[in-house]
Short mmCIF file of C-alpha atoms and ligand atoms in Angstrom, two decimals:
data_model
loop_
_atom_site.label_atom_id
_atom_site.label_comp_id
_atom_site.label_asym_id
_atom_site.label_seq_id
_atom_site.Cartn_x
_atom_site.Cartn_y
_atom_site.Cartn_z
CA MET A 283 -15.47 2.69 19.89
CA THR A 284 -12.57 0.70 21.35
CA VAL A 285 -12.64 -3.06 21.30
CA THR A 286 -10.16 -4.77 23.58
CA THR A 287 -8.49 -7.91 22.30
CA SER A 288 -5.69 -10.01 23.75
CA HIS A 289 -2.46 -9.99 21.78
CA PRO A 290 1.29 -9.96 22.41
CA PRO A 291 2.73 -6.91 24.19
CA ASP A 292 3.51 -3.80 22.15
CA THR A 293 7.19 -3.97 21.27
CA SER A 294 7.25 -0.81 19.14
CA HIS A 295 9.26 2.20 20.27
CA VAL A 296 6.26 4.52 20.32
CA SER A 297 6.31 6.68 23.44
CA HIS A 298 3.06 8.59 22.88
CA LEU A 299 1.03 10.58 20.38
CA GLU A 300 1.16 14.34 20.33
CA CYS A 301 -1.29 17.00 19.18
CA SER A 302 0.36 18.85 16.28
CA ALA A 303 -1.29 22.11 17.39
CA THR A 304 -0.94 22.13 21.19
CA GLY A 305 1.64 19.44 22.00
CA GLU A 306 -0.87 17.67 24.28
CA ARG A 307 0.12 14.02 24.91
CA TYR A 308 -2.05 11.00 24.20
CA GLU A 309 -1.33 7.47 25.37
CA ASN A 310 -0.46 4.85 22.79
CA ASP A 311 -2.98 2.36 24.20
CA ARG A 312 -5.88 2.69 21.75
CA LEU A 313 -6.85 4.04 18.34
CA HIS A 314 -7.13 7.80 18.18
CA GLY A 315 -8.65 10.24 15.72
CA LEU A 316 -7.98 13.98 15.83
CA SER A 317 -6.77 15.63 19.01
CA ARG A 318 -9.15 17.45 21.34
CA ALA A 319 -8.07 20.66 19.58
CA GLY A 320 -9.23 19.15 16.27
CA ALA A 321 -5.68 18.83 14.91
CA PRO A 322 -3.79 15.80 13.53
CA LEU A 323 -1.95 13.66 16.06
CA LEU A 324 1.70 12.80 15.45
CA VAL A 325 3.23 9.53 16.63
CA ARG A 326 6.30 10.09 18.81
CA TYR A 327 9.04 7.54 19.49
CA ASP A 328 11.70 6.91 22.06
CA LEU A 329 14.36 7.70 19.47
CA SER A 330 17.28 6.63 21.64
CA ALA A 331 15.62 3.20 21.89
CA VAL A 332 15.22 3.18 18.10
CA ALA A 333 18.92 4.02 17.68
CA ALA A 334 19.89 1.29 20.16
CA ALA A 335 17.67 -1.31 18.47
CA VAL A 336 19.01 -1.22 14.92
CA THR A 337 22.11 -0.23 12.96
CA LYS A 338 22.39 0.85 9.32
CA ALA A 339 24.27 -2.39 8.58
CA GLU A 340 21.52 -4.56 10.11
CA LEU A 341 18.96 -2.67 8.13
CA ALA A 342 20.89 -3.16 4.89
CA ALA A 343 20.62 -6.95 5.32
CA ARG A 344 16.83 -6.96 5.60
CA ALA A 345 14.21 -7.72 2.95
CA PRO A 346 13.78 -4.78 0.53
CA ASP A 347 10.33 -3.72 1.68
CA MET A 348 8.80 -1.00 3.85
CA TRP A 349 8.81 -3.19 6.96
CA ARG A 350 12.61 -3.08 7.04
CA TYR A 351 12.06 0.21 8.93
CA ARG A 352 9.99 -1.46 11.65
CA GLU A 353 11.84 0.25 14.52
CA PHE A 354 10.60 3.58 13.10
CA LEU A 355 7.01 2.35 12.81
CA PRO A 356 4.14 2.01 15.31
CA LEU A 357 3.52 -1.64 14.44
CA PRO A 358 3.08 -3.33 17.84
CA HIS A 359 4.68 -6.60 16.74
CA ASP A 360 5.51 -8.34 13.46
CA ARG A 361 2.44 -10.59 13.59
CA ALA A 362 0.19 -7.52 13.45
CA ARG A 363 1.37 -6.81 9.90
CA VAL A 364 -1.26 -6.77 7.16
CA SER A 365 0.89 -6.89 4.07
CA LEU A 366 0.62 -7.51 0.35
CA GLY A 367 4.37 -7.16 -0.18
CA GLU A 368 5.35 -3.48 -0.24
CA PRO A 369 8.62 -3.30 -2.18
CA MET A 370 11.17 -0.50 -2.03
CA THR A 371 10.43 1.62 -5.10
CA PRO A 372 13.12 2.51 -7.64
CA LEU A 373 14.75 5.86 -8.25
CA ILE A 374 14.86 6.27 -12.01
CA ARG A 375 17.20 8.80 -13.56
CA LEU A 376 15.79 10.71 -16.53
CA THR A 377 18.81 9.94 -18.68
CA GLY A 378 17.02 10.48 -21.99
CA LEU A 379 15.82 13.97 -21.10
CA GLU A 380 18.78 15.27 -19.16
CA ALA A 381 20.67 16.76 -22.13
CA GLU A 382 17.57 18.71 -23.13
CA LEU A 383 16.91 19.78 -19.56
CA GLY A 384 20.58 20.66 -19.07
CA ALA A 385 20.20 19.02 -15.68
CA PRO A 386 21.98 15.71 -15.07
CA LYS A 387 20.68 14.79 -11.64
CA VAL A 388 16.92 14.42 -12.01
CA TYR A 389 15.32 11.25 -10.65
CA VAL A 390 11.78 9.94 -10.43
CA LYS A 391 10.83 7.89 -7.38
CA ASP A 392 8.31 5.55 -8.92
CA GLU A 393 5.69 4.72 -6.35
CA GLY A 394 3.48 3.08 -8.97
CA ARG A 395 5.20 -0.23 -8.18
CA LEU A 396 3.40 -0.69 -4.87
CA PRO A 397 0.31 -2.90 -4.35
CA THR A 398 -2.80 -1.35 -5.99
CA GLY A 399 -0.44 0.82 -8.05
CA SER A 400 0.08 3.77 -5.74
CA PHE A 401 1.94 5.09 -2.72
CA LYS A 402 -1.34 4.88 -0.77
CA ALA A 403 -0.37 1.26 -0.05
CA ARG A 404 2.29 2.43 2.42
CA GLY A 405 -0.13 4.33 4.63
CA LEU A 406 -3.05 1.96 4.36
CA ALA A 407 -0.94 -1.14 5.07
CA LEU A 408 -0.03 0.40 8.39
CA ALA A 409 -3.42 1.92 9.21
CA VAL A 410 -5.25 -1.35 8.50
CA SER A 411 -2.67 -3.30 10.53
CA LEU A 412 -3.28 -1.06 13.53
CA ALA A 413 -7.06 -1.12 13.10
CA LYS A 414 -7.00 -4.90 13.04
CA HIS A 415 -4.69 -5.04 16.05
CA HIS A 416 -7.19 -2.95 17.98
CA GLY A 417 -10.04 -5.26 17.05
CA ARG A 418 -11.82 -3.13 14.48
CA THR A 419 -13.74 -4.98 11.78
CA ARG A 420 -15.29 -2.18 9.73
CA LEU A 421 -13.40 0.59 7.92
CA ALA A 422 -14.47 3.70 6.02
CA VAL A 423 -12.42 6.01 3.85
CA PRO A 424 -13.06 9.18 1.86
CA THR A 425 -10.78 9.14 -1.16
CA ALA A 426 -9.80 10.62 -4.50
CA GLY A 427 -9.62 6.97 -5.56
CA ASN A 428 -6.21 5.50 -4.84
CA ALA A 429 -6.58 5.41 -1.06
CA GLY A 430 -9.91 3.64 -1.56
CA ALA A 431 -8.27 0.99 -3.71
CA ALA A 432 -5.55 0.44 -1.11
CA ALA A 433 -8.05 0.37 1.78
CA ALA A 434 -10.18 -2.14 -0.14
CA ALA A 435 -7.16 -4.37 -0.79
CA TYR A 436 -5.72 -4.33 2.74
CA GLY A 437 -9.22 -4.56 4.21
CA ALA A 438 -9.87 -7.69 2.12
CA ARG A 439 -6.54 -9.11 3.25
CA ALA A 440 -7.45 -8.48 6.87
CA GLY A 441 -11.00 -9.87 6.47
CA MET A 442 -12.60 -6.51 7.23
CA GLU A 443 -15.63 -4.72 5.86
CA VAL A 444 -14.69 -1.60 3.86
CA PHE A 445 -16.84 1.40 2.89
CA VAL A 446 -15.35 3.75 0.28
CA PHE A 447 -16.66 7.24 -0.58
CA THR A 448 -15.24 8.83 -3.71
CA PRO A 449 -16.12 11.71 -6.05
CA ALA A 450 -18.46 10.64 -8.86
CA ASP A 451 -15.88 11.51 -11.54
CA THR A 452 -13.21 9.18 -10.13
CA PRO A 453 -11.72 7.12 -13.01
CA GLU A 454 -13.94 4.10 -13.74
CA VAL A 455 -11.04 1.66 -13.51
CA THR A 456 -10.41 2.68 -9.89
CA VAL A 457 -14.09 2.47 -8.94
CA ARG A 458 -14.23 -1.03 -10.40
CA GLU A 459 -10.99 -1.99 -8.68
CA ILE A 460 -12.40 -0.94 -5.31
CA ALA A 461 -15.65 -2.84 -5.86
CA PHE A 462 -13.81 -5.91 -7.22
CA HIS A 463 -12.02 -6.18 -3.87
CA GLY A 464 -15.41 -6.57 -2.25
CA ALA A 465 -15.62 -3.09 -0.75
CA ARG A 466 -18.84 -1.06 -0.79
CA VAL A 467 -18.22 1.94 -3.02
CA PHE A 468 -20.27 5.14 -3.05
CA LEU A 469 -20.00 7.82 -5.74
CA VAL A 470 -20.51 11.26 -4.22
CA ASN A 471 -21.46 14.36 -6.19
CA GLY A 472 -18.76 16.41 -4.51
CA LEU A 473 -15.06 16.36 -3.69
CA VAL A 474 -13.04 14.40 -1.16
CA ASN A 475 -13.89 16.87 1.63
CA ASP A 476 -17.60 16.13 1.05
CA CYS A 477 -16.79 12.41 1.22
CA ALA A 478 -14.87 13.00 4.47
CA LYS A 479 -17.90 14.67 6.05
CA ILE A 480 -20.10 11.69 5.18
CA VAL A 481 -17.59 9.36 6.84
CA ARG A 482 -17.18 11.57 9.92
CA ASP A 483 -20.91 12.10 10.43
CA GLY A 484 -21.62 8.38 10.00
CA SER A 485 -19.03 7.08 12.46
CA ASP A 486 -21.31 6.67 15.49
CA ARG A 487 -24.22 5.22 13.53
CA MET A 488 -22.12 2.87 11.38
CA GLY A 489 -19.42 1.98 13.91
CA TRP A 490 -16.68 2.16 11.32
CA HIS A 491 -13.09 3.16 11.86
CA ASP A 492 -12.47 6.43 10.01
CA LEU A 493 -9.34 6.14 7.88
CA SER A 494 -9.43 9.77 6.64
CA THR A 495 -6.00 11.10 5.85
CA LEU A 496 -4.40 12.81 8.89
CA GLU A 497 -7.52 12.22 11.03
CA GLU A 498 -6.00 8.78 11.46
CA PRO A 499 -2.38 9.04 12.67
CA TYR A 500 -0.86 5.87 11.18
CA ARG A 501 -1.21 6.56 7.46
CA LEU A 502 1.32 9.35 7.98
CA GLU A 503 3.74 6.87 9.56
CA GLY A 504 3.38 4.55 6.57
CA LYS A 505 4.05 7.37 4.14
CA LYS A 506 7.04 8.31 6.27
CA THR A 507 8.77 5.26 4.84
CA MET A 508 9.12 7.16 1.53
CA GLY A 509 11.53 9.49 3.33
CA LEU A 510 13.37 6.69 5.16
CA GLU A 511 13.72 4.74 1.93
CA LEU A 512 14.91 7.73 -0.07
CA ALA A 513 17.59 8.49 2.52
CA GLU A 514 18.79 4.89 2.55
CA GLN A 515 18.79 4.64 -1.27
CA LEU A 516 20.97 7.76 -1.42
CA GLY A 517 23.51 6.36 1.08
CA TRP A 518 21.95 8.15 4.05
CA SER A 519 21.98 11.54 2.43
CA LEU A 520 19.19 13.58 0.90
CA PRO A 521 18.68 15.31 -2.47
CA ASP A 522 18.71 19.09 -2.87
CA VAL A 523 15.07 19.37 -3.93
CA ILE A 524 11.96 17.18 -3.69
CA TYR A 525 8.89 17.75 -5.87
CA TYR A 526 5.76 16.21 -4.40
CA PRO A 527 2.15 16.33 -5.71
CA THR A 528 0.36 17.68 -2.67
CA GLY A 529 -3.28 16.99 -1.91
CA GLY A 530 -3.82 16.19 1.76
CA GLY A 531 -0.05 16.45 2.16
CA THR A 532 0.49 13.24 4.12
CA GLY A 533 3.56 12.21 2.16
CA PHE A 534 5.01 15.70 2.30
CA ILE A 535 4.64 15.93 6.07
CA GLY A 536 5.59 12.28 6.54
CA MET A 537 8.86 12.58 4.66
CA TRP A 538 9.89 15.62 6.66
CA LYS A 539 9.08 13.72 9.86
CA ALA A 540 11.30 10.88 8.62
CA PHE A 541 14.16 13.31 8.05
CA ASP A 542 13.68 14.81 11.54
CA GLU A 543 13.83 11.37 13.14
CA LEU A 544 16.87 10.28 11.11
CA GLN A 545 18.72 13.47 11.98
CA ALA A 546 17.79 13.13 15.65
CA ILE A 547 19.49 9.74 15.83
CA GLY A 548 22.49 10.95 13.80
CA TRP A 549 21.87 8.84 10.70
CA ILE A 550 21.81 11.86 8.37
CA ASP A 551 23.45 15.26 8.67
CA SER A 552 21.65 18.58 8.55
CA HIS A 553 21.48 18.84 4.73
CA ARG A 554 17.77 18.85 3.90
CA PRO A 555 16.00 19.11 0.58
CA ARG A 556 13.93 22.13 -0.35
CA MET A 557 10.42 20.71 -0.30
CA VAL A 558 8.29 21.80 -3.24
CA ALA A 559 4.52 21.30 -2.94
CA VAL A 560 3.11 20.86 -6.43
CA GLN A 561 -0.54 21.62 -7.15
CA ALA A 562 -2.72 22.25 -10.19
CA THR A 563 -3.56 25.67 -11.65
CA GLY A 564 -7.21 24.82 -11.05
CA CYS A 565 -6.76 23.96 -7.34
CA HIS A 566 -3.75 25.28 -5.45
CA PRO A 567 -4.73 26.39 -1.97
CA ILE A 568 -1.34 25.50 -0.46
CA VAL A 569 0.66 27.28 -3.15
CA ARG A 570 -1.52 30.37 -2.81
CA ALA A 571 -1.12 30.40 0.97
CA ALA A 572 2.66 29.85 0.73
CA GLU A 573 3.02 32.71 -1.74
CA ALA A 574 0.99 34.98 0.53
CA GLY A 575 3.28 34.09 3.44
CA LEU A 576 0.40 32.52 5.40
CA ASP A 577 0.78 29.66 7.87
CA HIS A 578 -2.62 28.16 7.00
CA VAL A 579 -5.22 28.04 4.21
CA PRO A 580 -7.86 30.62 5.16
CA GLU A 581 -10.58 29.62 2.66
CA PRO A 582 -11.26 26.42 0.74
CA TRP A 583 -10.26 26.71 -2.93
CA ALA A 584 -13.30 27.19 -5.17
CA PRO A 585 -14.21 26.35 -7.81
CA VAL A 586 -11.97 23.31 -8.24
CA GLU A 587 -11.07 23.03 -11.92
CA SER A 588 -8.66 20.16 -12.35
CA GLN A 589 -8.83 16.52 -13.34
CA VAL A 590 -5.60 15.66 -11.51
CA HIS A 591 -7.62 13.75 -8.96
CA GLY A 592 -5.08 13.15 -6.20
CA ILE A 593 -4.43 16.80 -5.51
CA ARG A 594 -8.00 18.14 -5.60
CA VAL A 595 -8.20 19.04 -1.91
CA PRO A 596 -9.69 22.54 -1.42
CA LYS A 597 -8.51 22.94 2.18
CA PRO A 598 -6.28 20.21 3.57
CA LEU A 599 -6.62 19.32 7.24
CA GLY A 600 -2.83 19.39 7.52
CA ASP A 601 -2.47 22.84 5.93
CA ARG A 602 -0.40 24.25 8.82
CA LEU A 603 1.91 21.25 8.83
CA ILE A 604 2.47 21.40 5.05
CA LEU A 605 3.15 25.14 5.10
CA ALA A 606 5.52 24.72 8.05
CA VAL A 607 7.55 22.15 6.08
CA ILE A 608 7.75 24.44 3.03
CA LYS A 609 9.01 27.23 5.26
CA ALA A 610 11.46 25.17 7.31
CA SER A 611 12.97 23.62 4.21
CA GLY A 612 13.33 26.86 2.24
CA GLY A 613 11.00 25.31 -0.31
CA PHE A 614 8.09 26.76 -2.22
CA GLY A 615 4.80 25.97 -3.91
CA SER A 616 4.67 25.33 -7.64
CA ILE A 617 1.77 24.95 -10.05
CA ALA A 618 1.22 23.47 -13.48
CA SER A 619 -1.92 23.21 -15.58
CA ASP A 620 -3.71 19.96 -16.37
CA ALA A 621 -2.70 20.46 -20.01
CA ALA A 622 0.95 20.88 -19.05
CA ALA A 623 0.72 17.69 -16.97
CA GLU A 624 -0.70 15.74 -19.90
CA ALA A 625 2.04 17.07 -22.21
CA ALA A 626 4.63 16.13 -19.59
CA ARG A 627 3.15 12.66 -19.24
CA ARG A 628 3.49 12.16 -22.99
CA GLU A 629 7.03 13.53 -23.07
CA VAL A 630 8.23 11.23 -20.29
CA ILE A 631 6.54 8.08 -21.59
CA GLU A 632 7.83 8.66 -25.14
CA ARG A 633 11.33 9.67 -24.20
CA GLU A 634 11.96 7.59 -21.10
CA GLY A 635 9.46 4.71 -21.32
CA LEU A 636 8.23 5.71 -17.89
CA HIS A 637 4.46 5.94 -17.50
CA LEU A 638 3.72 8.64 -14.94
CA ALA A 639 0.37 9.22 -13.30
CA PRO A 640 -1.04 12.73 -13.92
CA GLU A 641 0.11 13.66 -10.39
CA GLY A 642 3.71 12.62 -11.15
CA ALA A 643 3.55 14.34 -14.53
CA LEU A 644 2.40 17.52 -12.77
CA CYS A 645 5.65 17.42 -10.77
CA TYR A 646 7.71 17.02 -13.92
CA ALA A 647 5.88 19.91 -15.62
CA ALA A 648 6.34 22.14 -12.57
CA TYR A 649 10.01 21.20 -12.31
CA ARG A 650 10.67 22.03 -15.99
CA ALA A 651 9.06 25.44 -15.60
CA ASP A 652 10.91 26.14 -12.34
CA LEU A 653 14.22 25.14 -13.93
CA ALA A 654 13.60 27.53 -16.83
CA ALA A 655 12.62 30.29 -14.38
CA GLY A 656 15.74 29.75 -12.25
CA ARG A 657 13.81 28.66 -9.12
CA VAL A 658 15.97 25.51 -9.08
CA ARG A 659 19.51 25.14 -10.39
CA PRO A 660 20.56 22.77 -13.20
CA GLY A 661 23.10 21.16 -10.87
CA ASP A 662 20.54 20.41 -8.16
CA HIS A 663 19.96 16.80 -7.29
CA VAL A 664 16.19 16.60 -7.74
CA VAL A 665 13.72 13.84 -6.89
CA LEU A 666 10.25 13.99 -8.45
CA PHE A 667 7.59 11.81 -6.86
CA ASN A 668 5.46 9.75 -9.19
CA THR A 669 2.83 8.70 -6.70
CA ALA A 670 0.96 6.15 -8.84
CA THR A 671 1.16 4.10 -11.99
CA GLY A 672 -0.09 5.83 -15.11
CA LEU A 673 -2.05 2.70 -16.02
CA LYS A 674 -5.03 3.67 -13.87
CA SER A 675 -5.53 7.07 -15.53
CA PRO A 676 -7.18 7.65 -18.90
CA MET A 677 -4.79 7.43 -21.84
CA PRO A 678 -5.05 9.10 -25.26
CA GLU A 679 -6.78 7.10 -27.96
CA ALA A 680 -4.42 4.77 -29.79
CA ALA A 681 -3.48 5.63 -33.36
CA ALA A 682 -3.83 1.95 -34.29
CA THR A 683 -4.45 0.63 -37.80
CA THR A 684 -6.54 -2.51 -38.34
CA LEU A 685 -5.10 -5.31 -40.44
CA ASP A 686 -6.86 -8.14 -42.26
CA ALA A 687 -5.02 -11.34 -41.28
CA SER A 688 -6.52 -13.28 -44.23
CA ALA A 689 -5.14 -10.88 -46.88
CA PRO A 690 -1.48 -10.27 -47.92
CA ILE A 691 0.14 -7.66 -45.65
CA ASP A 692 1.60 -4.61 -47.41
CA TYR A 693 4.69 -4.19 -45.22
CA GLY A 694 5.76 -1.10 -47.10
CA ALA A 695 2.66 0.69 -45.80
CA LEU A 696 3.31 -0.14 -42.14
CA SER A 697 5.89 2.49 -41.27
C1 PLP B 69 -1.75 9.67 -7.21
C2 PLP B 69 -1.83 10.61 -6.05
N1 PLP B 69 -0.87 11.53 -5.88
C3 PLP B 69 -0.90 12.41 -4.85
C4 PLP B 69 -1.93 12.41 -3.91
C5 PLP B 69 -1.87 13.38 -2.77
O1 PLP B 69 -1.30 12.75 -1.65
P1 PLP B 69 -1.08 13.44 -0.26
O2 PLP B 69 -2.33 13.24 0.53
O3 PLP B 69 0.09 12.74 0.36
O4 PLP B 69 -0.80 14.88 -0.52
C6 PLP B 69 -2.96 11.47 -4.04
C7 PLP B 69 -4.06 11.44 -3.07
O5 PLP B 69 -5.16 11.00 -3.35
C8 PLP B 69 -2.91 10.54 -5.12
O6 PLP B 69 -3.86 9.61 -5.29
#
């Protein structure tokens, strides 16, 4: 359903949208879902116009948020922005662990600092902005949890109705967060692909705008800002290796798209990172396909046996795009167990004070194992993505002792 509204002319540099499978062009005059071939659509820009519109120096003087890259985004005009303040996220060097790792150039990009505590804010800020611009008032999203929280927040900000479908075992704190924003939340006895089917099948009846990852082309553009930001933070160069917890793969594909666009306008040279897709032992369809030399995931992964919620996607819609990035970058797929991720989470919080989400901890665990196995070199400049704050995931019980405030305290017994 397209609702026409009157608003200022589109001043973005979008030229068209393109089917990622066939290259077929789509006009940038309305909201689109998948292409006619059933594949994700990619937003294309007039890159020479982008290069003419902004310089690196101009960019450096802008506010430190994701909208500083507006020439690279499909936002029609600044007033269309639905924003909660999306700050640039820090790159934190693991200085406490580097001697033990024998690797001095390991950084975590901490995406937990964004609104609603995860990188999903980047994609949903943009997707909700575009939905609002095109006059939509009702949104629906299938989610492992974090995208639902972000959709609920940006939807509330935009005054829209939001329906969220999430697996029944999604952490309680996230379910409550979604509901607290005023969204309708539904707990589904399945995985995110089952939630996606409910949203897809209900679109005509319910008249909602389907925000499913990669079925909706603008979330990818929002996540692209992780790649733009990383390049800028590193002085318009890129690390040697990126570890990314890969579920639907939007960030993985989006970052590579950012690097393509930056190289096309001459802002970075041809040095690209090896892109490592990290998945869990109990659900790793992309890693299995990469290791088999396939260009797609032939069968959904079953049974899914992992509690690392963000990466439990049995067959991602963007499988071909993810596998193409791994191949083009000389990267690989890497797995770690849930137990290894929990141990890694503890190691990093105790040694570095940095509270990773299980998904970020999975990257650290995979990196440690790959370093020991020689898949990456100690001298490699590595960036591990921590895609959410650890605060929203269950924590171990506290070894706390109760004290009686009315009795004398035995300080000698405290340590
Ligand atoms: C914390 C976290 N990390 C990683 C992912 C996977 O993201 P992507 O779809 O970009 O692969 C998700 C998705 O739900 C997530 O919530």
